[in-house]
mmCIF file of C-alpha atoms in Angstrom:
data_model
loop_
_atom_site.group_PDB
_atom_site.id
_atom_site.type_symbol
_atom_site.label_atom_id
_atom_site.label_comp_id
_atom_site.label_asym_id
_atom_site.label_seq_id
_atom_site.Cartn_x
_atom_site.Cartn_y
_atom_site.Cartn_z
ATOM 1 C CA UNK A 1 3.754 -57.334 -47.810
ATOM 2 C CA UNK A 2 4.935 -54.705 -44.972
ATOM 3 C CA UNK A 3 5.183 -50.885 -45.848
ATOM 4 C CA UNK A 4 8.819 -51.330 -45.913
ATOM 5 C CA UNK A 5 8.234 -53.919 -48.559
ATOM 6 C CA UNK A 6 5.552 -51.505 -50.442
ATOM 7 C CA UNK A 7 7.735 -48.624 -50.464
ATOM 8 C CA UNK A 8 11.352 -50.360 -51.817
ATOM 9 C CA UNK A 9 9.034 -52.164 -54.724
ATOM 10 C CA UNK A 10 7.419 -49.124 -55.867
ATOM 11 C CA UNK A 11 10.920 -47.741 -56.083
ATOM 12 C CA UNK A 12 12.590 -50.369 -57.448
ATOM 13 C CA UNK A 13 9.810 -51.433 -59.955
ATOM 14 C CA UNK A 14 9.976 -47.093 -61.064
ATOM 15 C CA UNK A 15 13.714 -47.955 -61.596
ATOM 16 C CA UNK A 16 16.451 -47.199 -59.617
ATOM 17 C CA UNK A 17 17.627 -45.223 -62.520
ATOM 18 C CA UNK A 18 14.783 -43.106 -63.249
ATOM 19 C CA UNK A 19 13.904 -42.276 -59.234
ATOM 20 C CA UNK A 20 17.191 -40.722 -59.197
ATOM 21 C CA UNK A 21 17.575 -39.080 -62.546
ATOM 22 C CA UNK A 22 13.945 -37.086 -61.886
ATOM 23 C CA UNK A 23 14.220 -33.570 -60.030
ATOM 24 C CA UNK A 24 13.951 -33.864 -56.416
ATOM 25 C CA UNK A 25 9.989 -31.858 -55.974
ATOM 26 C CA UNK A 26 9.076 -34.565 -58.878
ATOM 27 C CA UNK A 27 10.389 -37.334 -57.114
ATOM 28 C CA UNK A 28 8.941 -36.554 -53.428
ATOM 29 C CA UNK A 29 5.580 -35.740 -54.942
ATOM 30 C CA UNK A 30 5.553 -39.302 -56.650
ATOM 31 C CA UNK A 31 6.669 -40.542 -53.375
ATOM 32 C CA UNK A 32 3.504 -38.853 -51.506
ATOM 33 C CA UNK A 33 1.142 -39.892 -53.803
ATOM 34 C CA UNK A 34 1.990 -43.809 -52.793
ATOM 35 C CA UNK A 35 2.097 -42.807 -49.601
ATOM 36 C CA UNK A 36 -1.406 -41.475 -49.392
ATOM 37 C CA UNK A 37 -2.475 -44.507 -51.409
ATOM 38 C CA UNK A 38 -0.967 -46.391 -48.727
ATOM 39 C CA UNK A 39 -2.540 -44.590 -45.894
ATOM 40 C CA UNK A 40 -6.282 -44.906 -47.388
ATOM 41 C CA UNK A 41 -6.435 -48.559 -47.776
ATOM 42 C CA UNK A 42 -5.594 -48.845 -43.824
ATOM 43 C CA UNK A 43 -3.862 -51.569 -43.990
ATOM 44 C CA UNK A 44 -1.852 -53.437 -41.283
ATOM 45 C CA UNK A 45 1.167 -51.335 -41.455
ATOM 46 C CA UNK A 46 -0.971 -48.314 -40.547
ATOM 47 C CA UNK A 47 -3.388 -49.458 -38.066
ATOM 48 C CA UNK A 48 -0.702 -51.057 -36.018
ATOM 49 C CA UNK A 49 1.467 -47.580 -35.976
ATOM 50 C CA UNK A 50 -1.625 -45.837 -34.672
ATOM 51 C CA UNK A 51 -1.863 -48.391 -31.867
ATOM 52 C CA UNK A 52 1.672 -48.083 -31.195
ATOM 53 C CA UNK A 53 1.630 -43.975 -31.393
ATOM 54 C CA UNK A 54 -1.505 -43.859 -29.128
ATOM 55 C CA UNK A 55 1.039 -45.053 -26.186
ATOM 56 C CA UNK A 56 2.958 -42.042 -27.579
ATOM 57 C CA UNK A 57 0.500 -39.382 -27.159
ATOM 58 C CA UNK A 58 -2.425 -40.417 -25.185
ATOM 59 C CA UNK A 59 -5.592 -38.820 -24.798
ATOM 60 C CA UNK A 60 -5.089 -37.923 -28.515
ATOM 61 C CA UNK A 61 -8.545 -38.752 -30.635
ATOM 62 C CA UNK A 62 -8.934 -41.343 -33.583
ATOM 63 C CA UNK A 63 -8.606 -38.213 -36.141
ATOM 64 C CA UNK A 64 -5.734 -37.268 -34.063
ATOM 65 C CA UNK A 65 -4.315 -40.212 -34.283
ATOM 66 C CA UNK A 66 -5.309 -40.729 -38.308
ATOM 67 C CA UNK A 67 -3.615 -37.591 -39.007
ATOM 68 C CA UNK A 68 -0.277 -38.738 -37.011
ATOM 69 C CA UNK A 69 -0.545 -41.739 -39.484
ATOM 70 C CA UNK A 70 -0.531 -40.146 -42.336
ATOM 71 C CA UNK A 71 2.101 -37.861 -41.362
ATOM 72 C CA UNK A 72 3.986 -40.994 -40.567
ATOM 73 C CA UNK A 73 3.116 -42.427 -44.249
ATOM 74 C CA UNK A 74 4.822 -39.277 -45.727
ATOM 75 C CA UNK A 75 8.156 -39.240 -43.585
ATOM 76 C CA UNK A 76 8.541 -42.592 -44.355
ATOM 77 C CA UNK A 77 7.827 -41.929 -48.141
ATOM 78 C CA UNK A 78 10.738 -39.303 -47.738
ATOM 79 C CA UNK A 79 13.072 -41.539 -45.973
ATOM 80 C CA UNK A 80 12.692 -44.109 -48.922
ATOM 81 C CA UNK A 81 12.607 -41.725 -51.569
ATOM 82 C CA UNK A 82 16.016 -40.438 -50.240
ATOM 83 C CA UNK A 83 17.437 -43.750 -49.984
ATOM 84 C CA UNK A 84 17.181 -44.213 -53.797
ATOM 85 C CA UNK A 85 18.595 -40.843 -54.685
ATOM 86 C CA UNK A 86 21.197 -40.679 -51.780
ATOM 87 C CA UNK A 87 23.700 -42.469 -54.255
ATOM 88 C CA UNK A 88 24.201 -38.754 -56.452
ATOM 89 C CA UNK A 89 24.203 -36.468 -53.849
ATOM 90 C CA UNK A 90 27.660 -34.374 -53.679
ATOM 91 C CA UNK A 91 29.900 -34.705 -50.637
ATOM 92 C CA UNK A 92 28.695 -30.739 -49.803
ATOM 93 C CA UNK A 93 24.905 -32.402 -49.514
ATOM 94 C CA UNK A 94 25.821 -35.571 -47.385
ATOM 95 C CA UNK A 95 27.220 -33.023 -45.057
ATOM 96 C CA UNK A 96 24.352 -30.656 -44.992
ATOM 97 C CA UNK A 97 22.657 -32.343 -42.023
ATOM 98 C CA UNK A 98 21.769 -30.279 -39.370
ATOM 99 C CA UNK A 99 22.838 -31.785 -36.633
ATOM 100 C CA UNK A 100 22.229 -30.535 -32.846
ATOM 101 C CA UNK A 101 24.894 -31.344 -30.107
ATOM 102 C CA UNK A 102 27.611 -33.054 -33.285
ATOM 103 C CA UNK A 103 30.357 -32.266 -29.944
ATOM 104 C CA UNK A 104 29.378 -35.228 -28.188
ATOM 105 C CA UNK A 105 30.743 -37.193 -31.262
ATOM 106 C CA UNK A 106 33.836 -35.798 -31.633
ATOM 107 C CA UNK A 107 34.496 -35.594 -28.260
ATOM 108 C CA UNK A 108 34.154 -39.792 -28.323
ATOM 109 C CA UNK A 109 36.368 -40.185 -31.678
ATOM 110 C CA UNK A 110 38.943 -37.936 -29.716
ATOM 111 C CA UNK A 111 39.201 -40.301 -27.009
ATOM 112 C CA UNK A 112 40.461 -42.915 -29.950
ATOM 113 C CA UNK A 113 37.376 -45.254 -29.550
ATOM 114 C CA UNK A 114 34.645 -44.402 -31.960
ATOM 115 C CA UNK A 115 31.302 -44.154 -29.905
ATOM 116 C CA UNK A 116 28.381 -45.924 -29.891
ATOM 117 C CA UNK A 117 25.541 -44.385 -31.309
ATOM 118 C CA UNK A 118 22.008 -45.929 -31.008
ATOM 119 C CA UNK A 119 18.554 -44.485 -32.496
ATOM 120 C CA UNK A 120 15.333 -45.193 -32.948
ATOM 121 C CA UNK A 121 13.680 -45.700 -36.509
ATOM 122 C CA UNK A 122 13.002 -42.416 -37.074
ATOM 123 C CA UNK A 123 13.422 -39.389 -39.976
ATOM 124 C CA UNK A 124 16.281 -40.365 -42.240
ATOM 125 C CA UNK A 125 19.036 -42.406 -39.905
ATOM 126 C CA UNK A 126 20.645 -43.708 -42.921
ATOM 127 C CA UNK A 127 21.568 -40.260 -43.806
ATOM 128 C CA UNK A 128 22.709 -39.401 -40.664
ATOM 129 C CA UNK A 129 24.960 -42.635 -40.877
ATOM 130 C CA UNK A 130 26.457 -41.194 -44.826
ATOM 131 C CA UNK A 131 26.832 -37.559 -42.851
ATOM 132 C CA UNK A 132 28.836 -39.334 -39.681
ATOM 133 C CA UNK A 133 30.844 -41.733 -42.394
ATOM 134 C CA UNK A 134 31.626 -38.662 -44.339
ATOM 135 C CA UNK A 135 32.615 -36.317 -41.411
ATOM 136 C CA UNK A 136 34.241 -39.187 -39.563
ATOM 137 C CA UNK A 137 35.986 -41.138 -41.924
ATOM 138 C CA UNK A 138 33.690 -44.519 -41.146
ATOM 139 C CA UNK A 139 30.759 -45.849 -39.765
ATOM 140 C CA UNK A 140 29.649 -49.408 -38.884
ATOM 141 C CA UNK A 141 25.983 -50.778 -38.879
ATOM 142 C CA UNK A 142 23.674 -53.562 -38.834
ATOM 143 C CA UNK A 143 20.508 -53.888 -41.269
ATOM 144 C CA UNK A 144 17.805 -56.366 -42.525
ATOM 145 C CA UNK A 145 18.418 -57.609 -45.850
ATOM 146 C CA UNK A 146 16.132 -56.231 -48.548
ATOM 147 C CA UNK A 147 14.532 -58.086 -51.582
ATOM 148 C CA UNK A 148 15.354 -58.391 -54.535
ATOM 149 C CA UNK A 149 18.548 -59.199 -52.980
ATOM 150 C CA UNK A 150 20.118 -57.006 -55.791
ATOM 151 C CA UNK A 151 18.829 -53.976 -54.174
ATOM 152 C CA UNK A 152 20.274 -54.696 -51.076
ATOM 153 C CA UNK A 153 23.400 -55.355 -52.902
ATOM 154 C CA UNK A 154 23.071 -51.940 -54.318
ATOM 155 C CA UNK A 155 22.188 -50.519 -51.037
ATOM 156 C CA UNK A 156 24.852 -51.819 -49.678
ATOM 157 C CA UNK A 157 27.481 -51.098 -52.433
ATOM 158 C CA UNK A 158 26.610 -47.421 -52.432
ATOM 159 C CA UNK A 159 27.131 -47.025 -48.454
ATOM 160 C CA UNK A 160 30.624 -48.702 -48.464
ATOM 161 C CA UNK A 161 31.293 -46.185 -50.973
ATOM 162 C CA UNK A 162 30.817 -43.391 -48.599
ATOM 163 C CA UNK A 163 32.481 -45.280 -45.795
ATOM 164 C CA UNK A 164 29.452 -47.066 -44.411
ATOM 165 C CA UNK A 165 30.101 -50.482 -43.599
ATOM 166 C CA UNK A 166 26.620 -52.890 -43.399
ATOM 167 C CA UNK A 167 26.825 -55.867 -41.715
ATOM 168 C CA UNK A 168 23.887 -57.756 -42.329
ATOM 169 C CA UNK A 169 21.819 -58.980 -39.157
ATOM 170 C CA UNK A 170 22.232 -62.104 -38.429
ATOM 171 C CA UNK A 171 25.774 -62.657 -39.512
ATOM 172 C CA UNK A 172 27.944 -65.117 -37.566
ATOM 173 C CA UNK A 173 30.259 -63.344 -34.746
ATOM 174 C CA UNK A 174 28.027 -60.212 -35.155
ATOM 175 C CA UNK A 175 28.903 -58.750 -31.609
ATOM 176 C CA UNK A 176 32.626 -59.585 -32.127
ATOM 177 C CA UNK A 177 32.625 -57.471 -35.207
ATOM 178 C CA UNK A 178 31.207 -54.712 -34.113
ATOM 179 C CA UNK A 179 32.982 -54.886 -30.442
ATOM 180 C CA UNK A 180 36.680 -54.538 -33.245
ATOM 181 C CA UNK A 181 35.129 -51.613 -34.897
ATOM 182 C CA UNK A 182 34.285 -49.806 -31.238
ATOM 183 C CA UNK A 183 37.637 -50.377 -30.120
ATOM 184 C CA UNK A 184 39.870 -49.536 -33.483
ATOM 185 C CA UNK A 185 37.854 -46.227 -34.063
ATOM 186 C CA UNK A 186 34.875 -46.176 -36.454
ATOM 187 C CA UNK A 187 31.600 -44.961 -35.387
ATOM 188 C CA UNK A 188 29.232 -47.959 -34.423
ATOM 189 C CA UNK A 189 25.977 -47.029 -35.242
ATOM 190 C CA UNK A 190 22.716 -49.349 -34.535
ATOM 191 C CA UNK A 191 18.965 -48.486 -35.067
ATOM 192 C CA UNK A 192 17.884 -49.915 -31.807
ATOM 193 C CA UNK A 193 14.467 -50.056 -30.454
ATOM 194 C CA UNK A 194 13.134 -52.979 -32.374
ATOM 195 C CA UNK A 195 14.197 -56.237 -30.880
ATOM 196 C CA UNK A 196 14.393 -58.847 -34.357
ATOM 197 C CA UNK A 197 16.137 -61.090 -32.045
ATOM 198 C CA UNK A 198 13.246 -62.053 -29.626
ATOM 199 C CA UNK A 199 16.030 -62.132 -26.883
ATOM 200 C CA UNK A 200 15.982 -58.823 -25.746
ATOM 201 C CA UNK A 201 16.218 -56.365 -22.617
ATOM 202 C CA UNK A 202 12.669 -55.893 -20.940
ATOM 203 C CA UNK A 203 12.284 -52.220 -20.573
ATOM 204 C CA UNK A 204 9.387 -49.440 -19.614
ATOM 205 C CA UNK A 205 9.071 -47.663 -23.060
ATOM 206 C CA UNK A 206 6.058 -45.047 -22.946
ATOM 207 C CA UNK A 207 4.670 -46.927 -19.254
ATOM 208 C CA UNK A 208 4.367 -50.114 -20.932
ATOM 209 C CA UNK A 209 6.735 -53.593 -21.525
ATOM 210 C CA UNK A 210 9.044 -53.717 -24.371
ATOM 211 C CA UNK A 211 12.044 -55.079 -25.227
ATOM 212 C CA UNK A 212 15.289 -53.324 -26.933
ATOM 213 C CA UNK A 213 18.368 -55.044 -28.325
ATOM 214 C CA UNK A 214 20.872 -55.277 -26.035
ATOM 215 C CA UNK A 215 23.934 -54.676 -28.406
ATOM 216 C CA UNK A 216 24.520 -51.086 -28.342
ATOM 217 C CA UNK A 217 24.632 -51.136 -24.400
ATOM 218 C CA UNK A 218 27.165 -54.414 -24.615
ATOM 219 C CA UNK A 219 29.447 -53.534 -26.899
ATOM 220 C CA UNK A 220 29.645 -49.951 -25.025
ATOM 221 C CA UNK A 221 30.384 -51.863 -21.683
ATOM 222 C CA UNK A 222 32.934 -54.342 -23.360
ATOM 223 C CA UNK A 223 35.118 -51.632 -24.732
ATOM 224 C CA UNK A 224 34.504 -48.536 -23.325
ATOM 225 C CA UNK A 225 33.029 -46.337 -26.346
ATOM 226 C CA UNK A 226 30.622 -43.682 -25.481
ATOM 227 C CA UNK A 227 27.002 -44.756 -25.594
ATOM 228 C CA UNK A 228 25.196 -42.135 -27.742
ATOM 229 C CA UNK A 229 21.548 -41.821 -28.245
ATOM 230 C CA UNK A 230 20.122 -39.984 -31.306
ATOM 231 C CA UNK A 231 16.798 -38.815 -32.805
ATOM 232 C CA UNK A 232 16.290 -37.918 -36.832
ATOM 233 C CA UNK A 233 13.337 -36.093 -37.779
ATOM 234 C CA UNK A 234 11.986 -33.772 -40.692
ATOM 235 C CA UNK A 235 11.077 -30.273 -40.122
ATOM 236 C CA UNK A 236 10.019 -28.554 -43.325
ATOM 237 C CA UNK A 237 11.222 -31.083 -45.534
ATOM 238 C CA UNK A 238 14.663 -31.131 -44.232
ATOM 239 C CA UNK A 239 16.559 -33.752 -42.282
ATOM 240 C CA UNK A 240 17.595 -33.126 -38.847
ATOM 241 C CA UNK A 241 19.334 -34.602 -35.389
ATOM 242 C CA UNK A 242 20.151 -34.578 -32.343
ATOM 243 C CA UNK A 243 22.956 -35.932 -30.367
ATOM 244 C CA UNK A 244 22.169 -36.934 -26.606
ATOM 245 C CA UNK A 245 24.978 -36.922 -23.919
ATOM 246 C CA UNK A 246 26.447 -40.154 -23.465
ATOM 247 C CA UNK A 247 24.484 -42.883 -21.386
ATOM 248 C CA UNK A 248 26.010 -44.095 -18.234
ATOM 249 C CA UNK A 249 27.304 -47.535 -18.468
ATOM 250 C CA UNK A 250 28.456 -49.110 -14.858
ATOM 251 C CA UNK A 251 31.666 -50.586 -15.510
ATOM 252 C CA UNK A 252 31.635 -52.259 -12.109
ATOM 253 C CA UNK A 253 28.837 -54.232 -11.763
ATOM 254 C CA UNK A 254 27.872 -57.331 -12.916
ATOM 255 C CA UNK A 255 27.964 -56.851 -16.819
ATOM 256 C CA UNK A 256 24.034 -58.283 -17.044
ATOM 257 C CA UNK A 257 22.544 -55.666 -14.956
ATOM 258 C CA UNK A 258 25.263 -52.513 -16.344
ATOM 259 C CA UNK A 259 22.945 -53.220 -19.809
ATOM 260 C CA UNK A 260 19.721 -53.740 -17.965
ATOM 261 C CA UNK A 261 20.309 -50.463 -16.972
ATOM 262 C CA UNK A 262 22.047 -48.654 -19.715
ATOM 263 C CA UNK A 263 19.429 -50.362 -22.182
ATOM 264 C CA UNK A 264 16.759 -47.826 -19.830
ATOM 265 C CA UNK A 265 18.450 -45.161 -20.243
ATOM 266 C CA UNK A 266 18.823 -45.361 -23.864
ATOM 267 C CA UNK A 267 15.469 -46.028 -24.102
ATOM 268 C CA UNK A 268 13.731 -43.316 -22.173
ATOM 269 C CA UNK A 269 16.256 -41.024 -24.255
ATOM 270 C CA UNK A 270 15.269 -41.613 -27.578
ATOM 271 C CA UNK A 271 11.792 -41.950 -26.417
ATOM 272 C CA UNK A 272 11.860 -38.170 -25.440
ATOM 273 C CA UNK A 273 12.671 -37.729 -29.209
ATOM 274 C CA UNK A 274 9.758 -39.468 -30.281
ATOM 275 C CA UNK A 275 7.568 -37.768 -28.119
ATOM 276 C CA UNK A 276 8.279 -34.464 -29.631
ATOM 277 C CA UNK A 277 8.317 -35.979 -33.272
ATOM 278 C CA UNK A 278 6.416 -38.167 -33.187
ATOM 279 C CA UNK A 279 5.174 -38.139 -36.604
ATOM 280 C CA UNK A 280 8.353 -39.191 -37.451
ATOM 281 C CA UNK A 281 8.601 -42.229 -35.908
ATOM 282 C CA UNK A 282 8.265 -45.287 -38.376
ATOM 283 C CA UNK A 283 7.604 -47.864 -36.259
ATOM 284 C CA UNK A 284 4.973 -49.681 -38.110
ATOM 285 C CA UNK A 285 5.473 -52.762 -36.550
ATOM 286 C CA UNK A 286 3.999 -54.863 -33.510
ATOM 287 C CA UNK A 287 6.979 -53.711 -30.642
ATOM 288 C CA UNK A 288 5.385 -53.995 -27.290
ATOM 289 C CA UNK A 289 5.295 -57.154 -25.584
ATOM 290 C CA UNK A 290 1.679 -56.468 -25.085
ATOM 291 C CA UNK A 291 1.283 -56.302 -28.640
ATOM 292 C CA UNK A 292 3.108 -59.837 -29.537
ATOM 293 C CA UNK A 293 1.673 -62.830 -30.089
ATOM 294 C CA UNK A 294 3.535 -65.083 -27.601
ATOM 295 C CA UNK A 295 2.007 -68.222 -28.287
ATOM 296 C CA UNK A 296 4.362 -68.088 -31.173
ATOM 297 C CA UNK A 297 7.420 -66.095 -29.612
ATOM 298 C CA UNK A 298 10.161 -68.705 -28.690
ATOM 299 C CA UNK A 299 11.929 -65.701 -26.697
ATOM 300 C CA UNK A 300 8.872 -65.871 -24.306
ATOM 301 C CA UNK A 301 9.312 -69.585 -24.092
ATOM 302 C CA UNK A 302 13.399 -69.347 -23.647
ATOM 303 C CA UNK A 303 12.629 -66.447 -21.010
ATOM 304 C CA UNK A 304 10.243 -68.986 -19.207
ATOM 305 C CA UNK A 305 12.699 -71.630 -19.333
ATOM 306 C CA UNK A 306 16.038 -69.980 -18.378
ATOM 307 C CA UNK A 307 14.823 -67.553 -15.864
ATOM 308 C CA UNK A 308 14.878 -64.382 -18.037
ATOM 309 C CA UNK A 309 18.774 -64.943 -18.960
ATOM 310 C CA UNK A 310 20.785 -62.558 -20.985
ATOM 311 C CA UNK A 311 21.774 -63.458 -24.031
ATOM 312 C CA UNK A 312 23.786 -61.468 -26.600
ATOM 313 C CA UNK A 313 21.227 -59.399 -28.634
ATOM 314 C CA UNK A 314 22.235 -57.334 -31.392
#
């Protein structure tokens, strides 16, 4: 079971209900505890986010590195904890995110195409997706389905309700949905840096191969919308952002290499986010190629056999 896993079963087996009816310093401290008891046993979850933070901060020691872990173990307790009490907060709340740079946003909604926005898994994205839906008016996104697939149906249900549209990943004509949304106005917003697809844009993350989804970057060159990286971190306890100026996208070249290169660019962005939070980033999960087994990654074998084509990448 991944920590993702752990964390939305110890919150759904403590009840939906009761998570959200118990005051908020009761509720986080519960939320610690687990994540401590996480962080002890070591499991995969943690030892693979120290191997991928080490590429982070280099040169740091193994307690160095152990204590970046646990840090890790507690944002992500707070992120999940949040998630499950997100559904009473009052409009004032959703809109108390501090947000650095917010102008770059409405500068792209006042163009009439809603922009692009692209982060990494990192402090609490999903409520800086309820703050842009509630400033903005909407907000469309892509996530993995959870289980019990009533929870995602809660999930889900509670986001529309603040404007947030989820489409789930792998849904037929993805990239033509969200390519409408781009183009009619809502905010498009995509946490990118994990490729689920296995068909995704080689790129130098922290000196080493990775691959990103190419989606953000395509559906920014197909319709125009401003390409906006963000980072989300905690400071104190509190949520906060940042808003990066808008990646360039060449709308001349060939369209393969204009996201080849604004993939990069996004990337090295969001990875100078991580590198001054990095506590905060919750990748917990196997991402550089280095890192993957590609005896059993088909996207290897489709690279091998097709040349390294492009294919659309969400």
């Amino acid at each position: 079971m991944t920590a993702r896993d752990q964390f939305v079963y110890f919150g759904y087996s403590l009840g939906w209900g009761t998570v959200r009816k118990l005051n908020e310093r009761t509720a986080y401290r519960l939320f610690d505890r687990f994540a401590d008891r996480m962080w002890r046993k070591r499991g995969p979850s943690v030892r693979q986010y120290e191997k991928n933070i080490a590429r982070v901060v280099p040169g740091a020691s193994q307690a160095e590195l152990a204590d970046l872990s646990r840090e890790c173990m507690h944002s992500y307790a707070r992120y999940w904890c949040d998630a499950f009490r997100m559904p009473d907060w009052s409009r004032e709340r959703l809109l108390s995110l501090e947000v650095t740079d917010l102008h770059y946003v409405t500068e792209a909604q006042e163009s009439g195409r809603g922009p692009v926005i692209v982060c990494p898994h990192a402090g609490n994205y999903d409520f800086g997706a309820a703050f842009l839906a509630t400033k903005y008016g909407a907000l469309t996104t892509i996530a993995e389905r959870l289980k019990p697939e009533k929870l995602f149906e809660k999930f889900t249900s509670f986001r529309a309700s603040m404007g947030v549209e989820v489409i789930a990943a792998g849904t037929p004509d993805i990239m033509e949905i969200l390519e409408n949304r781009a183009t009619t106005g809502p905010i498009v917003g995509i946490v990118g840096e994990r490729d689920l697809s296995r068909r995704g844009i080689p790129v130098s993350f922290f000196g080493e191969e990775a691959r990103m989804p190419a989606g953000s970057a395509l559906v920014a060159r197909r319709t125009g919308a401003d390409l906006l990286p963000v980072g989300f971190w905690y400071s104190g306890g509190e949520a906060k952002a940042r808003i990066y100026p808008p990646v360039p996208v060449d709308m001349e070249c060939d369209e393969q290499e204009a996201v080849r290169k604004a993939t990069q660019l996004w990337a090295d962005q969001i990875a100078s986010g991580i590198r001054e939070h990095p506590g905060d980033w919750h990748m917990l999960q196997p991402l550089w190629t280095a890192d993957l087994d590609k005896s059993r990654d088909p996207w290897q074998q489709d690279r091998s056999a097709t040349g390294g084509d492009q294919r659309d990448a969400g």
